[in-house]
Amino acid sequence: AFTSVSGSAQVCPSPTEACFSPSKEQLNGKGPGQINLITGLDLEWAPLYGKISLLAEGFAHFNLYLIAGPAALQYKAPKDGNAPGSESAWAVGGEAGLGMRFIFNRWMALRFELRDVIYREKTAGATETTGAAYQVRNQLFFDIGLSFFFPSSPTEG
């Protein structure tokens, strides 16, 4: 994945100065959700399978699935005592999602997925004496990808 600053992010230094769009460096350690790595272990349940007729020429197979499981994230956390910059931190959370596959053949499918990762993140203003302040964060991800099934020619039975 590639990270970028949202077009809706604005920094307003004071009421008399004009607001501006910040760069990644200006948000380093200040902006939430600066994720470097996500790893998870998900269970998948596919309760719906169907076929769609393609102009009487054939059928497109699809399935709808739900996913859920634990996740671990590495993110850029603010330094203690409002020091500038950021430091690497880890968080444990969970993820849940909904997806759909359009199956081309026995070994490949096009996948659309919406996933929500929920975790606790260290917030700015924390100090070593008062302890870290944390907030629950949600990160929504929309994925489009290809799924490959192995073995490519499964045996029936």
Short mmCIF file of N, CA and C in Angstrom, two decimals:
data_model
loop_
_atom_site.label_atom_id
_atom_site.label_comp_id
_atom_site.label_asym_id
_atom_site.label_seq_id
_atom_site.Cartn_x
_atom_site.Cartn_y
_atom_site.Cartn_z
N ALA A 1 0.84 -1.18 0.00
CA ALA A 1 0.00 0.00 0.00
C ALA A 1 0.88 1.24 0.00
N PHE A 2 0.34 2.30 -0.49
CA PHE A 2 1.04 3.57 -0.52
C PHE A 2 0.30 4.56 0.37
N THR A 3 1.04 5.33 1.14
CA THR A 3 0.41 6.31 2.02
C THR A 3 0.47 7.69 1.39
N SER A 4 -0.53 8.48 1.69
CA SER A 4 -0.56 9.87 1.23
C SER A 4 -1.38 10.68 2.22
N VAL A 5 -1.17 11.98 2.22
CA VAL A 5 -1.92 12.88 3.08
C VAL A 5 -3.28 13.12 2.44
N SER A 6 -4.32 13.01 3.23
CA SER A 6 -5.68 13.21 2.74
C SER A 6 -5.86 14.63 2.22
N GLY A 7 -6.64 14.78 1.17
CA GLY A 7 -6.93 16.11 0.64
C GLY A 7 -7.73 16.96 1.60
N SER A 8 -8.37 16.32 2.59
CA SER A 8 -9.16 17.07 3.56
C SER A 8 -8.34 17.52 4.76
N ALA A 9 -7.07 17.10 4.86
CA ALA A 9 -6.22 17.50 5.98
C ALA A 9 -5.82 18.97 5.81
N GLN A 10 -6.00 19.75 6.86
CA GLN A 10 -5.65 21.17 6.86
C GLN A 10 -4.95 21.52 8.16
N VAL A 11 -3.96 22.40 8.09
CA VAL A 11 -3.30 22.95 9.26
C VAL A 11 -3.62 24.43 9.29
N CYS A 12 -4.16 24.89 10.42
CA CYS A 12 -4.52 26.30 10.61
C CYS A 12 -3.68 26.83 11.77
N PRO A 13 -2.56 27.52 11.49
CA PRO A 13 -1.65 27.97 12.56
C PRO A 13 -2.32 28.90 13.58
N SER A 14 -3.13 29.82 13.14
CA SER A 14 -3.84 30.73 14.05
C SER A 14 -5.07 31.28 13.31
N PRO A 15 -5.98 31.92 14.04
CA PRO A 15 -7.18 32.45 13.38
C PRO A 15 -6.88 33.52 12.33
N THR A 16 -5.74 34.18 12.42
CA THR A 16 -5.42 35.25 11.46
C THR A 16 -4.63 34.75 10.26
N GLU A 17 -4.07 33.52 10.34
CA GLU A 17 -3.28 32.98 9.23
C GLU A 17 -4.12 32.02 8.41
N ALA A 18 -3.79 31.94 7.13
CA ALA A 18 -4.52 31.06 6.22
C ALA A 18 -4.17 29.60 6.49
N CYS A 19 -5.14 28.73 6.33
CA CYS A 19 -4.93 27.29 6.47
C CYS A 19 -4.21 26.77 5.23
N PHE A 20 -3.48 25.66 5.39
CA PHE A 20 -2.77 25.06 4.26
C PHE A 20 -2.79 23.55 4.38
N SER A 21 -2.54 22.87 3.27
CA SER A 21 -2.45 21.41 3.25
C SER A 21 -1.06 20.99 3.71
N PRO A 22 -0.95 20.15 4.73
CA PRO A 22 0.36 19.77 5.25
C PRO A 22 1.05 18.71 4.40
N SER A 23 2.35 18.61 4.58
CA SER A 23 3.12 17.54 3.94
C SER A 23 3.23 16.38 4.93
N LYS A 24 3.76 15.24 4.48
CA LYS A 24 3.95 14.08 5.36
C LYS A 24 4.87 14.44 6.53
N GLU A 25 5.93 15.22 6.25
CA GLU A 25 6.89 15.59 7.28
C GLU A 25 6.24 16.45 8.37
N GLN A 26 5.34 17.34 7.98
CA GLN A 26 4.67 18.20 8.95
C GLN A 26 3.70 17.41 9.84
N LEU A 27 3.17 16.30 9.35
CA LEU A 27 2.26 15.48 10.14
C LEU A 27 2.96 14.36 10.90
N ASN A 28 4.25 14.17 10.66
CA ASN A 28 4.99 13.08 11.28
C ASN A 28 4.89 13.16 12.80
N GLY A 29 4.28 12.16 13.42
CA GLY A 29 4.12 12.13 14.86
C GLY A 29 2.91 12.88 15.37
N LYS A 30 2.22 13.61 14.51
CA LYS A 30 1.05 14.38 14.93
C LYS A 30 -0.25 13.80 14.41
N GLY A 31 -0.22 13.34 13.18
CA GLY A 31 -1.43 12.81 12.57
C GLY A 31 -1.67 11.36 12.96
N PRO A 32 -2.92 10.98 13.19
CA PRO A 32 -3.22 9.58 13.53
C PRO A 32 -3.17 8.68 12.30
N GLY A 33 -3.03 7.40 12.55
CA GLY A 33 -3.14 6.41 11.47
C GLY A 33 -1.95 6.33 10.54
N GLN A 34 -0.75 6.64 11.03
CA GLN A 34 0.45 6.55 10.19
C GLN A 34 1.00 5.13 10.27
N ILE A 35 0.31 4.22 9.59
CA ILE A 35 0.61 2.79 9.67
C ILE A 35 1.74 2.42 8.72
N ASN A 36 2.69 1.64 9.24
CA ASN A 36 3.79 1.12 8.43
C ASN A 36 3.57 -0.32 8.01
N LEU A 37 2.93 -1.12 8.89
CA LEU A 37 2.80 -2.55 8.64
C LEU A 37 1.54 -3.07 9.33
N ILE A 38 0.82 -3.93 8.64
CA ILE A 38 -0.34 -4.61 9.22
C ILE A 38 -0.19 -6.10 8.93
N THR A 39 -0.41 -6.90 9.95
CA THR A 39 -0.42 -8.34 9.76
C THR A 39 -1.63 -8.90 10.51
N GLY A 40 -2.23 -9.91 9.97
CA GLY A 40 -3.43 -10.47 10.59
C GLY A 40 -3.59 -11.95 10.29
N LEU A 41 -4.43 -12.57 11.07
CA LEU A 41 -4.78 -13.97 10.88
C LEU A 41 -6.30 -14.03 10.87
N ASP A 42 -6.89 -14.24 9.72
CA ASP A 42 -8.34 -14.14 9.57
C ASP A 42 -9.00 -15.49 9.33
N LEU A 43 -10.21 -15.57 9.81
CA LEU A 43 -11.09 -16.68 9.47
C LEU A 43 -12.08 -16.15 8.44
N GLU A 44 -12.41 -16.99 7.49
CA GLU A 44 -13.33 -16.58 6.42
C GLU A 44 -14.52 -17.52 6.39
N TRP A 45 -15.69 -16.94 6.22
CA TRP A 45 -16.92 -17.72 6.08
C TRP A 45 -17.64 -17.21 4.84
N ALA A 46 -17.93 -18.12 3.92
CA ALA A 46 -18.58 -17.77 2.66
C ALA A 46 -19.99 -18.36 2.63
N PRO A 47 -21.00 -17.62 3.15
CA PRO A 47 -22.35 -18.17 3.23
C PRO A 47 -23.14 -18.09 1.93
N LEU A 48 -22.66 -17.33 0.96
CA LEU A 48 -23.43 -17.12 -0.26
C LEU A 48 -22.58 -17.42 -1.49
N TYR A 49 -23.11 -18.29 -2.34
CA TYR A 49 -22.46 -18.63 -3.60
C TYR A 49 -23.53 -18.55 -4.68
N GLY A 50 -23.17 -18.03 -5.84
CA GLY A 50 -24.16 -17.94 -6.89
C GLY A 50 -23.56 -17.91 -8.28
N LYS A 51 -24.43 -17.84 -9.27
CA LYS A 51 -24.03 -17.75 -10.67
C LYS A 51 -24.83 -16.63 -11.31
N ILE A 52 -24.18 -15.91 -12.22
CA ILE A 52 -24.83 -14.84 -12.98
C ILE A 52 -24.75 -15.22 -14.46
N SER A 53 -25.87 -15.15 -15.14
CA SER A 53 -25.90 -15.45 -16.57
C SER A 53 -25.30 -14.29 -17.34
N LEU A 54 -24.41 -14.61 -18.28
CA LEU A 54 -23.75 -13.61 -19.11
C LEU A 54 -24.31 -13.68 -20.53
N LEU A 55 -25.42 -13.01 -20.79
CA LEU A 55 -26.03 -12.93 -22.12
C LEU A 55 -26.23 -14.31 -22.76
N ALA A 56 -26.62 -15.27 -21.97
CA ALA A 56 -26.89 -16.64 -22.42
C ALA A 56 -25.67 -17.31 -23.03
N GLU A 57 -24.49 -16.75 -22.78
CA GLU A 57 -23.25 -17.32 -23.34
C GLU A 57 -22.50 -18.15 -22.30
N GLY A 58 -22.83 -17.97 -21.06
CA GLY A 58 -22.13 -18.68 -19.99
C GLY A 58 -22.52 -18.11 -18.65
N PHE A 59 -21.85 -18.58 -17.63
CA PHE A 59 -22.14 -18.14 -16.27
C PHE A 59 -20.89 -17.62 -15.60
N ALA A 60 -21.04 -16.57 -14.79
CA ALA A 60 -19.97 -16.08 -13.93
C ALA A 60 -20.30 -16.52 -12.51
N HIS A 61 -19.41 -17.23 -11.88
CA HIS A 61 -19.61 -17.70 -10.51
C HIS A 61 -19.11 -16.62 -9.55
N PHE A 62 -19.77 -16.48 -8.41
CA PHE A 62 -19.33 -15.52 -7.40
C PHE A 62 -19.60 -16.08 -6.02
N ASN A 63 -18.91 -15.52 -5.02
CA ASN A 63 -19.24 -15.82 -3.63
C ASN A 63 -19.06 -14.57 -2.79
N LEU A 64 -19.85 -14.48 -1.75
CA LEU A 64 -19.81 -13.39 -0.79
C LEU A 64 -19.26 -13.97 0.50
N TYR A 65 -18.31 -13.29 1.14
CA TYR A 65 -17.71 -13.85 2.34
C TYR A 65 -17.53 -12.80 3.42
N LEU A 66 -17.46 -13.28 4.66
CA LEU A 66 -17.18 -12.46 5.83
C LEU A 66 -15.84 -12.88 6.40
N ILE A 67 -15.06 -11.92 6.91
CA ILE A 67 -13.76 -12.23 7.50
C ILE A 67 -13.65 -11.55 8.86
N ALA A 68 -12.92 -12.18 9.77
CA ALA A 68 -12.67 -11.60 11.09
C ALA A 68 -11.45 -12.28 11.68
N GLY A 69 -10.72 -11.53 12.53
CA GLY A 69 -9.57 -12.11 13.20
C GLY A 69 -8.70 -11.08 13.88
N PRO A 70 -7.67 -11.52 14.58
CA PRO A 70 -6.75 -10.60 15.25
C PRO A 70 -5.78 -9.96 14.26
N ALA A 71 -5.27 -8.78 14.64
CA ALA A 71 -4.31 -8.06 13.79
C ALA A 71 -3.24 -7.43 14.67
N ALA A 72 -2.04 -7.26 14.13
CA ALA A 72 -0.95 -6.54 14.77
C ALA A 72 -0.49 -5.46 13.80
N LEU A 73 -0.26 -4.26 14.32
CA LEU A 73 0.11 -3.12 13.48
C LEU A 73 1.37 -2.46 14.00
N GLN A 74 2.18 -1.95 13.09
CA GLN A 74 3.29 -1.08 13.44
C GLN A 74 2.95 0.29 12.89
N TYR A 75 3.07 1.32 13.71
CA TYR A 75 2.71 2.66 13.26
C TYR A 75 3.68 3.69 13.83
N LYS A 76 3.60 4.93 13.32
CA LYS A 76 4.42 6.04 13.80
C LYS A 76 3.66 6.71 14.93
N ALA A 77 4.20 6.59 16.15
CA ALA A 77 3.56 7.19 17.33
C ALA A 77 4.28 8.49 17.69
N PRO A 78 3.56 9.44 18.29
CA PRO A 78 4.22 10.67 18.73
C PRO A 78 5.21 10.36 19.86
N LYS A 79 6.29 11.13 19.92
CA LYS A 79 7.25 10.96 21.00
C LYS A 79 6.67 11.52 22.28
N ASP A 80 7.21 11.07 23.40
CA ASP A 80 6.73 11.53 24.70
C ASP A 80 7.00 13.02 24.89
N GLY A 81 6.11 13.69 25.62
CA GLY A 81 6.28 15.09 25.98
C GLY A 81 6.21 16.06 24.81
N ASN A 82 5.46 15.73 23.78
CA ASN A 82 5.31 16.59 22.60
C ASN A 82 6.62 16.89 21.89
N ALA A 83 7.61 16.01 22.01
CA ALA A 83 8.85 16.17 21.26
C ALA A 83 8.55 16.03 19.78
N PRO A 84 9.27 16.73 18.93
CA PRO A 84 9.00 16.63 17.49
C PRO A 84 9.36 15.25 16.94
N GLY A 85 8.71 14.88 15.87
CA GLY A 85 8.99 13.61 15.20
C GLY A 85 8.13 12.48 15.73
N SER A 86 8.54 11.28 15.40
CA SER A 86 7.77 10.10 15.78
C SER A 86 8.70 8.95 16.12
N GLU A 87 8.12 7.91 16.71
CA GLU A 87 8.85 6.69 17.00
C GLU A 87 7.98 5.51 16.60
N SER A 88 8.62 4.40 16.34
CA SER A 88 7.89 3.21 15.93
C SER A 88 7.20 2.59 17.15
N ALA A 89 5.95 2.17 16.98
CA ALA A 89 5.18 1.53 18.05
C ALA A 89 4.36 0.39 17.46
N TRP A 90 4.01 -0.55 18.32
CA TRP A 90 3.19 -1.70 17.91
C TRP A 90 1.85 -1.66 18.63
N ALA A 91 0.82 -2.13 17.99
CA ALA A 91 -0.51 -2.24 18.59
C ALA A 91 -1.12 -3.56 18.16
N VAL A 92 -1.97 -4.10 19.04
CA VAL A 92 -2.70 -5.31 18.74
C VAL A 92 -4.18 -4.94 18.68
N GLY A 93 -4.88 -5.47 17.72
CA GLY A 93 -6.30 -5.17 17.57
C GLY A 93 -7.00 -6.30 16.85
N GLY A 94 -8.06 -5.95 16.18
CA GLY A 94 -8.82 -6.94 15.42
C GLY A 94 -9.28 -6.36 14.11
N GLU A 95 -9.71 -7.21 13.24
CA GLU A 95 -10.23 -6.76 11.96
C GLU A 95 -11.46 -7.57 11.58
N ALA A 96 -12.34 -6.92 10.85
CA ALA A 96 -13.55 -7.56 10.35
C ALA A 96 -13.82 -7.00 8.96
N GLY A 97 -14.45 -7.79 8.12
CA GLY A 97 -14.69 -7.30 6.77
C GLY A 97 -15.70 -8.13 6.00
N LEU A 98 -15.94 -7.65 4.80
CA LEU A 98 -16.89 -8.23 3.88
C LEU A 98 -16.23 -8.22 2.50
N GLY A 99 -16.38 -9.32 1.78
CA GLY A 99 -15.77 -9.38 0.46
C GLY A 99 -16.61 -10.14 -0.53
N MET A 100 -16.21 -10.00 -1.81
CA MET A 100 -16.91 -10.71 -2.89
C MET A 100 -15.87 -11.12 -3.93
N ARG A 101 -16.00 -12.36 -4.39
CA ARG A 101 -15.12 -12.88 -5.44
C ARG A 101 -15.94 -13.21 -6.67
N PHE A 102 -15.43 -12.82 -7.84
CA PHE A 102 -15.97 -13.25 -9.13
C PHE A 102 -14.98 -14.25 -9.68
N ILE A 103 -15.41 -15.50 -9.80
CA ILE A 103 -14.51 -16.60 -10.10
C ILE A 103 -14.44 -16.80 -11.62
N PHE A 104 -13.21 -16.69 -12.16
CA PHE A 104 -12.99 -16.84 -13.61
C PHE A 104 -12.91 -18.30 -14.02
N ASN A 105 -12.14 -19.07 -13.29
CA ASN A 105 -11.94 -20.49 -13.60
C ASN A 105 -11.61 -21.21 -12.30
N ARG A 106 -11.10 -22.44 -12.37
CA ARG A 106 -10.87 -23.23 -11.16
C ARG A 106 -9.76 -22.67 -10.28
N TRP A 107 -8.93 -21.75 -10.79
CA TRP A 107 -7.78 -21.33 -10.00
C TRP A 107 -7.60 -19.82 -9.85
N MET A 108 -8.52 -18.99 -10.39
CA MET A 108 -8.32 -17.54 -10.30
C MET A 108 -9.66 -16.81 -10.16
N ALA A 109 -9.64 -15.73 -9.35
CA ALA A 109 -10.85 -14.93 -9.13
C ALA A 109 -10.48 -13.46 -8.92
N LEU A 110 -11.41 -12.58 -9.24
CA LEU A 110 -11.28 -11.14 -8.97
C LEU A 110 -11.95 -10.88 -7.62
N ARG A 111 -11.26 -10.15 -6.73
CA ARG A 111 -11.71 -9.98 -5.36
C ARG A 111 -11.92 -8.51 -5.03
N PHE A 112 -13.05 -8.20 -4.38
CA PHE A 112 -13.35 -6.87 -3.85
C PHE A 112 -13.58 -7.05 -2.35
N GLU A 113 -12.94 -6.21 -1.54
CA GLU A 113 -13.03 -6.42 -0.10
C GLU A 113 -13.03 -5.09 0.65
N LEU A 114 -13.89 -4.99 1.66
CA LEU A 114 -13.93 -3.85 2.57
C LEU A 114 -13.59 -4.39 3.95
N ARG A 115 -12.54 -3.83 4.56
CA ARG A 115 -12.02 -4.35 5.83
C ARG A 115 -11.84 -3.20 6.81
N ASP A 116 -12.21 -3.42 8.08
CA ASP A 116 -12.04 -2.44 9.14
C ASP A 116 -11.06 -2.99 10.16
N VAL A 117 -9.97 -2.27 10.40
CA VAL A 117 -8.99 -2.67 11.40
C VAL A 117 -9.17 -1.74 12.60
N ILE A 118 -9.38 -2.33 13.78
CA ILE A 118 -9.62 -1.57 15.00
C ILE A 118 -8.46 -1.83 15.97
N TYR A 119 -7.86 -0.75 16.49
CA TYR A 119 -6.71 -0.88 17.39
C TYR A 119 -6.60 0.36 18.28
N ARG A 120 -5.76 0.29 19.31
CA ARG A 120 -5.51 1.44 20.18
C ARG A 120 -4.19 2.07 19.78
N GLU A 121 -4.20 3.41 19.64
CA GLU A 121 -3.03 4.15 19.18
C GLU A 121 -2.64 5.21 20.18
N LYS A 122 -1.35 5.35 20.42
CA LYS A 122 -0.82 6.38 21.31
C LYS A 122 -1.08 7.76 20.70
N THR A 123 -1.54 8.70 21.52
CA THR A 123 -1.88 10.03 21.01
C THR A 123 -0.86 11.06 21.45
N ALA A 124 -0.87 12.21 20.78
CA ALA A 124 0.05 13.30 21.09
C ALA A 124 -0.26 13.86 22.48
N GLY A 125 0.76 14.40 23.15
CA GLY A 125 0.58 15.00 24.47
C GLY A 125 0.89 14.06 25.61
N ALA A 126 1.24 12.81 25.31
CA ALA A 126 1.57 11.86 26.36
C ALA A 126 2.95 12.19 26.93
N THR A 127 3.15 11.95 28.20
CA THR A 127 4.45 12.15 28.85
C THR A 127 4.82 10.89 29.61
N GLU A 128 6.10 10.78 29.95
CA GLU A 128 6.55 9.60 30.70
C GLU A 128 5.96 9.59 32.11
N THR A 129 5.73 10.76 32.70
CA THR A 129 5.23 10.81 34.08
C THR A 129 3.72 10.57 34.14
N THR A 130 2.97 11.06 33.18
CA THR A 130 1.52 10.87 33.21
C THR A 130 1.09 9.59 32.53
N GLY A 131 2.02 8.97 31.83
CA GLY A 131 1.65 7.76 31.10
C GLY A 131 1.13 8.13 29.72
N ALA A 132 1.07 7.15 28.86
CA ALA A 132 0.64 7.39 27.48
C ALA A 132 -0.88 7.48 27.41
N ALA A 133 -1.35 8.37 26.61
CA ALA A 133 -2.78 8.46 26.34
C ALA A 133 -3.05 7.69 25.04
N TYR A 134 -4.11 6.90 25.04
CA TYR A 134 -4.43 6.09 23.86
C TYR A 134 -5.86 6.37 23.42
N GLN A 135 -6.07 6.21 22.12
CA GLN A 135 -7.41 6.31 21.56
C GLN A 135 -7.65 5.11 20.65
N VAL A 136 -8.90 4.69 20.57
CA VAL A 136 -9.27 3.61 19.67
C VAL A 136 -9.38 4.19 18.26
N ARG A 137 -8.74 3.53 17.32
CA ARG A 137 -8.76 3.98 15.92
C ARG A 137 -9.40 2.91 15.05
N ASN A 138 -10.06 3.35 14.01
CA ASN A 138 -10.59 2.48 12.96
C ASN A 138 -9.92 2.89 11.66
N GLN A 139 -9.40 1.92 10.95
CA GLN A 139 -8.86 2.16 9.62
C GLN A 139 -9.65 1.31 8.64
N LEU A 140 -10.31 1.96 7.71
CA LEU A 140 -11.07 1.25 6.68
C LEU A 140 -10.21 1.08 5.44
N PHE A 141 -10.22 -0.13 4.90
CA PHE A 141 -9.46 -0.44 3.70
C PHE A 141 -10.40 -1.03 2.66
N PHE A 142 -10.25 -0.57 1.43
CA PHE A 142 -10.96 -1.17 0.30
C PHE A 142 -9.91 -1.75 -0.62
N ASP A 143 -10.00 -3.05 -0.88
CA ASP A 143 -9.02 -3.75 -1.71
C ASP A 143 -9.68 -4.28 -2.96
N ILE A 144 -8.92 -4.22 -4.04
CA ILE A 144 -9.27 -4.90 -5.28
C ILE A 144 -8.06 -5.76 -5.62
N GLY A 145 -8.28 -7.05 -5.84
CA GLY A 145 -7.15 -7.90 -6.11
C GLY A 145 -7.53 -9.18 -6.83
N LEU A 146 -6.53 -9.98 -7.10
CA LEU A 146 -6.72 -11.29 -7.70
C LEU A 146 -6.46 -12.36 -6.66
N SER A 147 -7.30 -13.37 -6.63
CA SER A 147 -7.11 -14.53 -5.76
C SER A 147 -6.68 -15.70 -6.63
N PHE A 148 -5.71 -16.45 -6.13
CA PHE A 148 -5.24 -17.65 -6.81
C PHE A 148 -5.45 -18.83 -5.89
N PHE A 149 -6.04 -19.90 -6.41
CA PHE A 149 -6.33 -21.08 -5.63
C PHE A 149 -5.34 -22.18 -5.99
N PHE A 150 -4.77 -22.83 -4.97
CA PHE A 150 -3.81 -23.90 -5.18
C PHE A 150 -4.31 -25.16 -4.52
N PRO A 151 -4.21 -26.31 -5.10
CA PRO A 151 -3.68 -26.58 -6.42
C PRO A 151 -4.60 -26.06 -7.51
N SER A 152 -4.04 -25.80 -8.67
CA SER A 152 -4.81 -25.17 -9.75
C SER A 152 -5.85 -26.11 -10.37
N SER A 153 -5.71 -27.40 -10.20
CA SER A 153 -6.72 -28.34 -10.68
C SER A 153 -7.06 -29.31 -9.56
N PRO A 154 -7.92 -28.89 -8.63
CA PRO A 154 -8.23 -29.76 -7.48
C PRO A 154 -8.97 -31.02 -7.92
N THR A 155 -8.76 -32.05 -7.13
CA THR A 155 -9.44 -33.31 -7.41
C THR A 155 -10.80 -33.30 -6.74
N GLU A 156 -11.75 -33.89 -7.38
CA GLU A 156 -13.11 -33.99 -6.82
C GLU A 156 -13.15 -35.13 -5.81
N GLY A 157 -14.02 -35.00 -4.83
CA GLY A 157 -14.17 -36.11 -3.92
C GLY A 157 -14.07 -35.69 -2.55
#
